[in-house]
mmCIF file of C-alpha atoms and ligand atoms in Angstrom:
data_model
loop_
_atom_site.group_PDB
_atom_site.id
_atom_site.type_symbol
_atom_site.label_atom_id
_atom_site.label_comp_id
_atom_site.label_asym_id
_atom_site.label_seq_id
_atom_site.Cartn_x
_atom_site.Cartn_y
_atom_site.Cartn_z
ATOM 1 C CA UNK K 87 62.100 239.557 27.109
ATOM 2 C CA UNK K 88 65.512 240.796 26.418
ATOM 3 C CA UNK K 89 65.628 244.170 24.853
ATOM 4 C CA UNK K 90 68.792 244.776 22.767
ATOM 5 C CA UNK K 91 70.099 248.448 24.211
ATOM 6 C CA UNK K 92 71.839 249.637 20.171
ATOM 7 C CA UNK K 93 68.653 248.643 18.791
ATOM 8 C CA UNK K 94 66.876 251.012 20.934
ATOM 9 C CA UNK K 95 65.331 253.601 18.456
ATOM 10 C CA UNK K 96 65.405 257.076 19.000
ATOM 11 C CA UNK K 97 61.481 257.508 19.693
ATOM 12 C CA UNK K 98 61.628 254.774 22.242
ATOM 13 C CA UNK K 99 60.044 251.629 22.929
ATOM 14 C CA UNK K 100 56.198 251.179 23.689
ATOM 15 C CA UNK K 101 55.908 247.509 25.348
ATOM 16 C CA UNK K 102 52.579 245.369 25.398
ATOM 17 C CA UNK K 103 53.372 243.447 28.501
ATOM 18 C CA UNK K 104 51.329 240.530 28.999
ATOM 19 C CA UNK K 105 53.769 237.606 30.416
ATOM 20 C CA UNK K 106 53.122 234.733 32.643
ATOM 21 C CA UNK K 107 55.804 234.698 35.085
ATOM 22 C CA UNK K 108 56.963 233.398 38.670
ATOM 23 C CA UNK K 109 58.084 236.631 40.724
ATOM 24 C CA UNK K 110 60.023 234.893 43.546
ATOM 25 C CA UNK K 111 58.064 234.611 46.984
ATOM 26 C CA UNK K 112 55.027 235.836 44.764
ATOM 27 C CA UNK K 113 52.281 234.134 43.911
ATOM 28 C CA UNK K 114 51.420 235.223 40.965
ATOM 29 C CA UNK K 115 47.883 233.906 39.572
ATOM 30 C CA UNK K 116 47.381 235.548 36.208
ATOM 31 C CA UNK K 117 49.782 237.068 33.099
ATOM 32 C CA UNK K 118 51.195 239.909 34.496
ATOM 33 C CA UNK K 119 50.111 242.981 31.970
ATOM 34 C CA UNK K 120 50.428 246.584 31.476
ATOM 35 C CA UNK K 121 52.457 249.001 29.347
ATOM 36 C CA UNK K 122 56.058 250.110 29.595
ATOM 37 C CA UNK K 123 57.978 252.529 27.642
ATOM 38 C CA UNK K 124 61.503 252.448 27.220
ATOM 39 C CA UNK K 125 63.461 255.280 26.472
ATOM 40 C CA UNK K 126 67.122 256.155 25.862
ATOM 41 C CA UNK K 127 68.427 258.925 27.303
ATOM 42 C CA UNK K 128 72.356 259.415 26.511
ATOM 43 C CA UNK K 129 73.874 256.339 28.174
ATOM 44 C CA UNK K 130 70.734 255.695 30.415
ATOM 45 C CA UNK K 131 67.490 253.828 30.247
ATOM 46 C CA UNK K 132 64.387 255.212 31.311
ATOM 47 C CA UNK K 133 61.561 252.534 32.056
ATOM 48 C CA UNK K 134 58.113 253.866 32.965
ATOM 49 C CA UNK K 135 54.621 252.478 32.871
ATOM 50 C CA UNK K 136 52.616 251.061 34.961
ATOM 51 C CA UNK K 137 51.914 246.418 34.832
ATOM 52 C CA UNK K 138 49.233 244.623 36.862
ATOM 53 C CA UNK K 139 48.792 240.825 38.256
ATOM 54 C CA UNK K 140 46.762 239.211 40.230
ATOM 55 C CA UNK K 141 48.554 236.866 43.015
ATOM 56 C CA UNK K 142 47.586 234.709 45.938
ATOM 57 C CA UNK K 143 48.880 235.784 49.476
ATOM 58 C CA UNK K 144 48.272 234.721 52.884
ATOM 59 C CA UNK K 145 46.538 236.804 55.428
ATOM 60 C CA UNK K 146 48.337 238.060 57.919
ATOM 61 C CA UNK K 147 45.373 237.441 60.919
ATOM 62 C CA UNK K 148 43.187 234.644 59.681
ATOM 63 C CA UNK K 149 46.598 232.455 57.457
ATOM 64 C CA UNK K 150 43.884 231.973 54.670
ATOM 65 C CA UNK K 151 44.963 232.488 51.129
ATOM 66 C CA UNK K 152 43.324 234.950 49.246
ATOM 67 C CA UNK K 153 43.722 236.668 45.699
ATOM 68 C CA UNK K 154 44.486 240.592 45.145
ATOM 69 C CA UNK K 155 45.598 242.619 42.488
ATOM 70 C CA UNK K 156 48.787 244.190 42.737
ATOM 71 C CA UNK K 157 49.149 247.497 40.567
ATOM 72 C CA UNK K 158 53.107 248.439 40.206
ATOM 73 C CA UNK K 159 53.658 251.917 39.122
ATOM 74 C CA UNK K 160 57.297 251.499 37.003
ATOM 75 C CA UNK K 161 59.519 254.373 37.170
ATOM 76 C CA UNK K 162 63.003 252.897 36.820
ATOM 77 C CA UNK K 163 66.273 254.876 35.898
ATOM 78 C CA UNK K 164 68.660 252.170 34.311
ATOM 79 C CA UNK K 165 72.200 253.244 34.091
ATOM 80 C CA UNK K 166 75.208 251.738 32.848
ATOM 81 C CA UNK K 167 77.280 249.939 35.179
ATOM 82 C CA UNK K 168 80.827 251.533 34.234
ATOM 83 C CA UNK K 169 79.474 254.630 35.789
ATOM 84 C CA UNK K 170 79.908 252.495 39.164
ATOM 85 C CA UNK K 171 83.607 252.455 38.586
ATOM 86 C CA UNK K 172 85.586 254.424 40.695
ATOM 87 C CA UNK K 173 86.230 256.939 37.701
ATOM 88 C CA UNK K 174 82.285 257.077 37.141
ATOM 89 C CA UNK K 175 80.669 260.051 37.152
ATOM 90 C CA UNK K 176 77.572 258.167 38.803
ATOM 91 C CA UNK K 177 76.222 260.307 41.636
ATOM 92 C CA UNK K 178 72.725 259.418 43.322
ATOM 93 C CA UNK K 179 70.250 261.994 43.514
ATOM 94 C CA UNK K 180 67.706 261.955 45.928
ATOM 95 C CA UNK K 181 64.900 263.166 43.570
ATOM 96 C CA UNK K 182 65.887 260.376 40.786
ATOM 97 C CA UNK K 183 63.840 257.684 39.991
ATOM 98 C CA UNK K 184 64.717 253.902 41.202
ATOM 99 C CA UNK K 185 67.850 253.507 40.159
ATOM 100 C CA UNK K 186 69.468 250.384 38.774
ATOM 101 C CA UNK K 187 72.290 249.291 35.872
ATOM 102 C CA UNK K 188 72.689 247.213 33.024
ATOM 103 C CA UNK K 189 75.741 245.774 31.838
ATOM 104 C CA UNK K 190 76.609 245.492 28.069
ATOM 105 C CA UNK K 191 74.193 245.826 25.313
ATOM 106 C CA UNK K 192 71.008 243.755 26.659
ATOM 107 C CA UNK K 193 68.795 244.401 29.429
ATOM 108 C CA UNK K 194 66.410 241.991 30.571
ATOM 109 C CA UNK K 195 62.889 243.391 30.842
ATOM 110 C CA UNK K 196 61.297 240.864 32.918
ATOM 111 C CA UNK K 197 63.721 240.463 35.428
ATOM 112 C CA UNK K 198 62.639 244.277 36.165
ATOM 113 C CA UNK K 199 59.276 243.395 36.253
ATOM 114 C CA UNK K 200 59.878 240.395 38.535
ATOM 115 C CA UNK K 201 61.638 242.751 40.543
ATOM 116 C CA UNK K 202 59.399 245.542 40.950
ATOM 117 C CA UNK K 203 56.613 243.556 41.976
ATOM 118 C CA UNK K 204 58.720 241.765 44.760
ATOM 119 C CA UNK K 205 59.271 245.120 45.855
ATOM 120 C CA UNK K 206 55.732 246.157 45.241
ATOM 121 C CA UNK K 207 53.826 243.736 47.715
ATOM 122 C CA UNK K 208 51.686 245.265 50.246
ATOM 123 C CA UNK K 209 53.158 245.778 53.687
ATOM 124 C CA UNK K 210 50.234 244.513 55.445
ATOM 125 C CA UNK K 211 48.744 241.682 53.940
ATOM 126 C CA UNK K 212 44.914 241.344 55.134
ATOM 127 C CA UNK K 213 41.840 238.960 53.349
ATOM 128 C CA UNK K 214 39.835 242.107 54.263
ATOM 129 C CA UNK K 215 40.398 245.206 56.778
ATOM 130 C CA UNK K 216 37.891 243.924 58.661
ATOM 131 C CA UNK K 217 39.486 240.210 59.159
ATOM 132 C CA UNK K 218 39.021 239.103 62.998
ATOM 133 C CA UNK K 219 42.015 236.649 62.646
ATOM 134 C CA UNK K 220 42.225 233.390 64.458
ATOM 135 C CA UNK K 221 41.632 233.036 68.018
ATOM 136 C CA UNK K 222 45.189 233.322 69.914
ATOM 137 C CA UNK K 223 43.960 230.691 72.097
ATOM 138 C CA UNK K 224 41.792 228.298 70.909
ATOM 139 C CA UNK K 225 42.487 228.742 66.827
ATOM 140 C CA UNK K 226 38.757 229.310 66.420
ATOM 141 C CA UNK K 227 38.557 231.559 62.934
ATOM 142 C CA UNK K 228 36.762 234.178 64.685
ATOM 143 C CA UNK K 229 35.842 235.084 60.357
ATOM 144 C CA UNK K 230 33.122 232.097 60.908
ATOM 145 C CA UNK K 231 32.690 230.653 64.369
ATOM 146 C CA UNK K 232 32.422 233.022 67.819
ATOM 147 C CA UNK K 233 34.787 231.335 70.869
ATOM 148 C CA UNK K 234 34.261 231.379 74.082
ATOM 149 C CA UNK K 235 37.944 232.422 75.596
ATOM 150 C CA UNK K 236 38.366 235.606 77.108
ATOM 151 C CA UNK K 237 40.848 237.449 75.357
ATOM 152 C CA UNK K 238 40.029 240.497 78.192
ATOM 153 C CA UNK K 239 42.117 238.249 81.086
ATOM 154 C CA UNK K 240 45.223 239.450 80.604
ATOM 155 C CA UNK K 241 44.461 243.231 80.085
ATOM 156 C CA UNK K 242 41.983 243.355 83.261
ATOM 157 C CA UNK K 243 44.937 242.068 85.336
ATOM 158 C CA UNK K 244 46.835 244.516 83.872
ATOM 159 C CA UNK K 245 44.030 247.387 85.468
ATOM 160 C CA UNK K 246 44.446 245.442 88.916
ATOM 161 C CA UNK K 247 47.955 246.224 88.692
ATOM 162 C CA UNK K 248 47.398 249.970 87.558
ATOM 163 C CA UNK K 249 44.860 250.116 90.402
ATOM 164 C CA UNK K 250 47.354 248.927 93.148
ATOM 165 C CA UNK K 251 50.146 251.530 91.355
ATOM 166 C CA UNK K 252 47.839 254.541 91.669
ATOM 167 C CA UNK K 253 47.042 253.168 95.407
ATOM 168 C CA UNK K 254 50.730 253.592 96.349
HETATM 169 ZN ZN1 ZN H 336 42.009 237.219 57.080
HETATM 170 ZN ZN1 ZN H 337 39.124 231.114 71.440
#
């Protein structure tokens, strides 16, 4: 989806986004959608809108795959890359959007949707909030099955020592 920056017009670009795509170490299980506008500002490109996909991940407790949707808000400043150059006037502004560049006349629109949703993946990936996780000892899926190891041994030790500490 290459958008061709002179043939920008001056009322912007409304996008339809509905692409099936790989996004790197994302799984992605569905056409990633949404809308994106695309407007030039000067010598800068201004990318907002919001896309959506569905992808598979892997639990971070239990290791069992499960399916979420990932919402990506887009708020992307695009800039062009001879502002880099040491005779730029490029400064970065703490209140800016995301920043990136383009070089040339043609920006790629998917690579920044590959790219936000890379950077948009959960931090804590969980199958529910309320995933037990695997049994550290015995691999049991404590999800389904109850174990019998006592996962309390090492902390009641731990109260023995505390006791004799306080003793002293
Ligand atoms: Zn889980
Ligand atoms: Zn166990």
């Amino acid at each position: 989806m290459k958008i061709v920056i002179s043939d920008i017009p001056d009322e912007g670009l409304e996008l339809e986004i509905d692409e099936a795509l790989s996004a790197g170490t994302v799984k992605l299980i569905s056409p990633v959608k949404g809308n994106l506008s695309v407007k030039k500002v000067g010598q800068e490109l201004i990318i907002q809108g919001e896309i959506t996909a569905k992808a598979e991940f892997e639990c971070s407790r239990c290791l069992k795959s499960y399916t979420d949707e990932i919402c990506v808000p887009v708020g992307v400043t695009y800039h062009p890359l001879e502002e880099l150059k040491p005779e730029g006037k490029y400064e970065v502004k703490e209140d800016e959007l995301d920043t990136d560049f383009y070089a040339g006349d043609e920006f790629d629109l998917l690579e920044l949707i590959k790219e936000q949703i890379v950077l948009n993946v959960p931090m804590k990936l969980l199958c529910s909030e309320a995933c037990k996780g695997i049994c550290p000892k015995c691999g049991t899926d404590l999800n389904i099955n109850k174990c019998n190891c006592s996962l309390t041994e090492v902390d009641s030790r731990l109260e023995i020592l505390k006791d004799l500490l306080r003793r002293e």
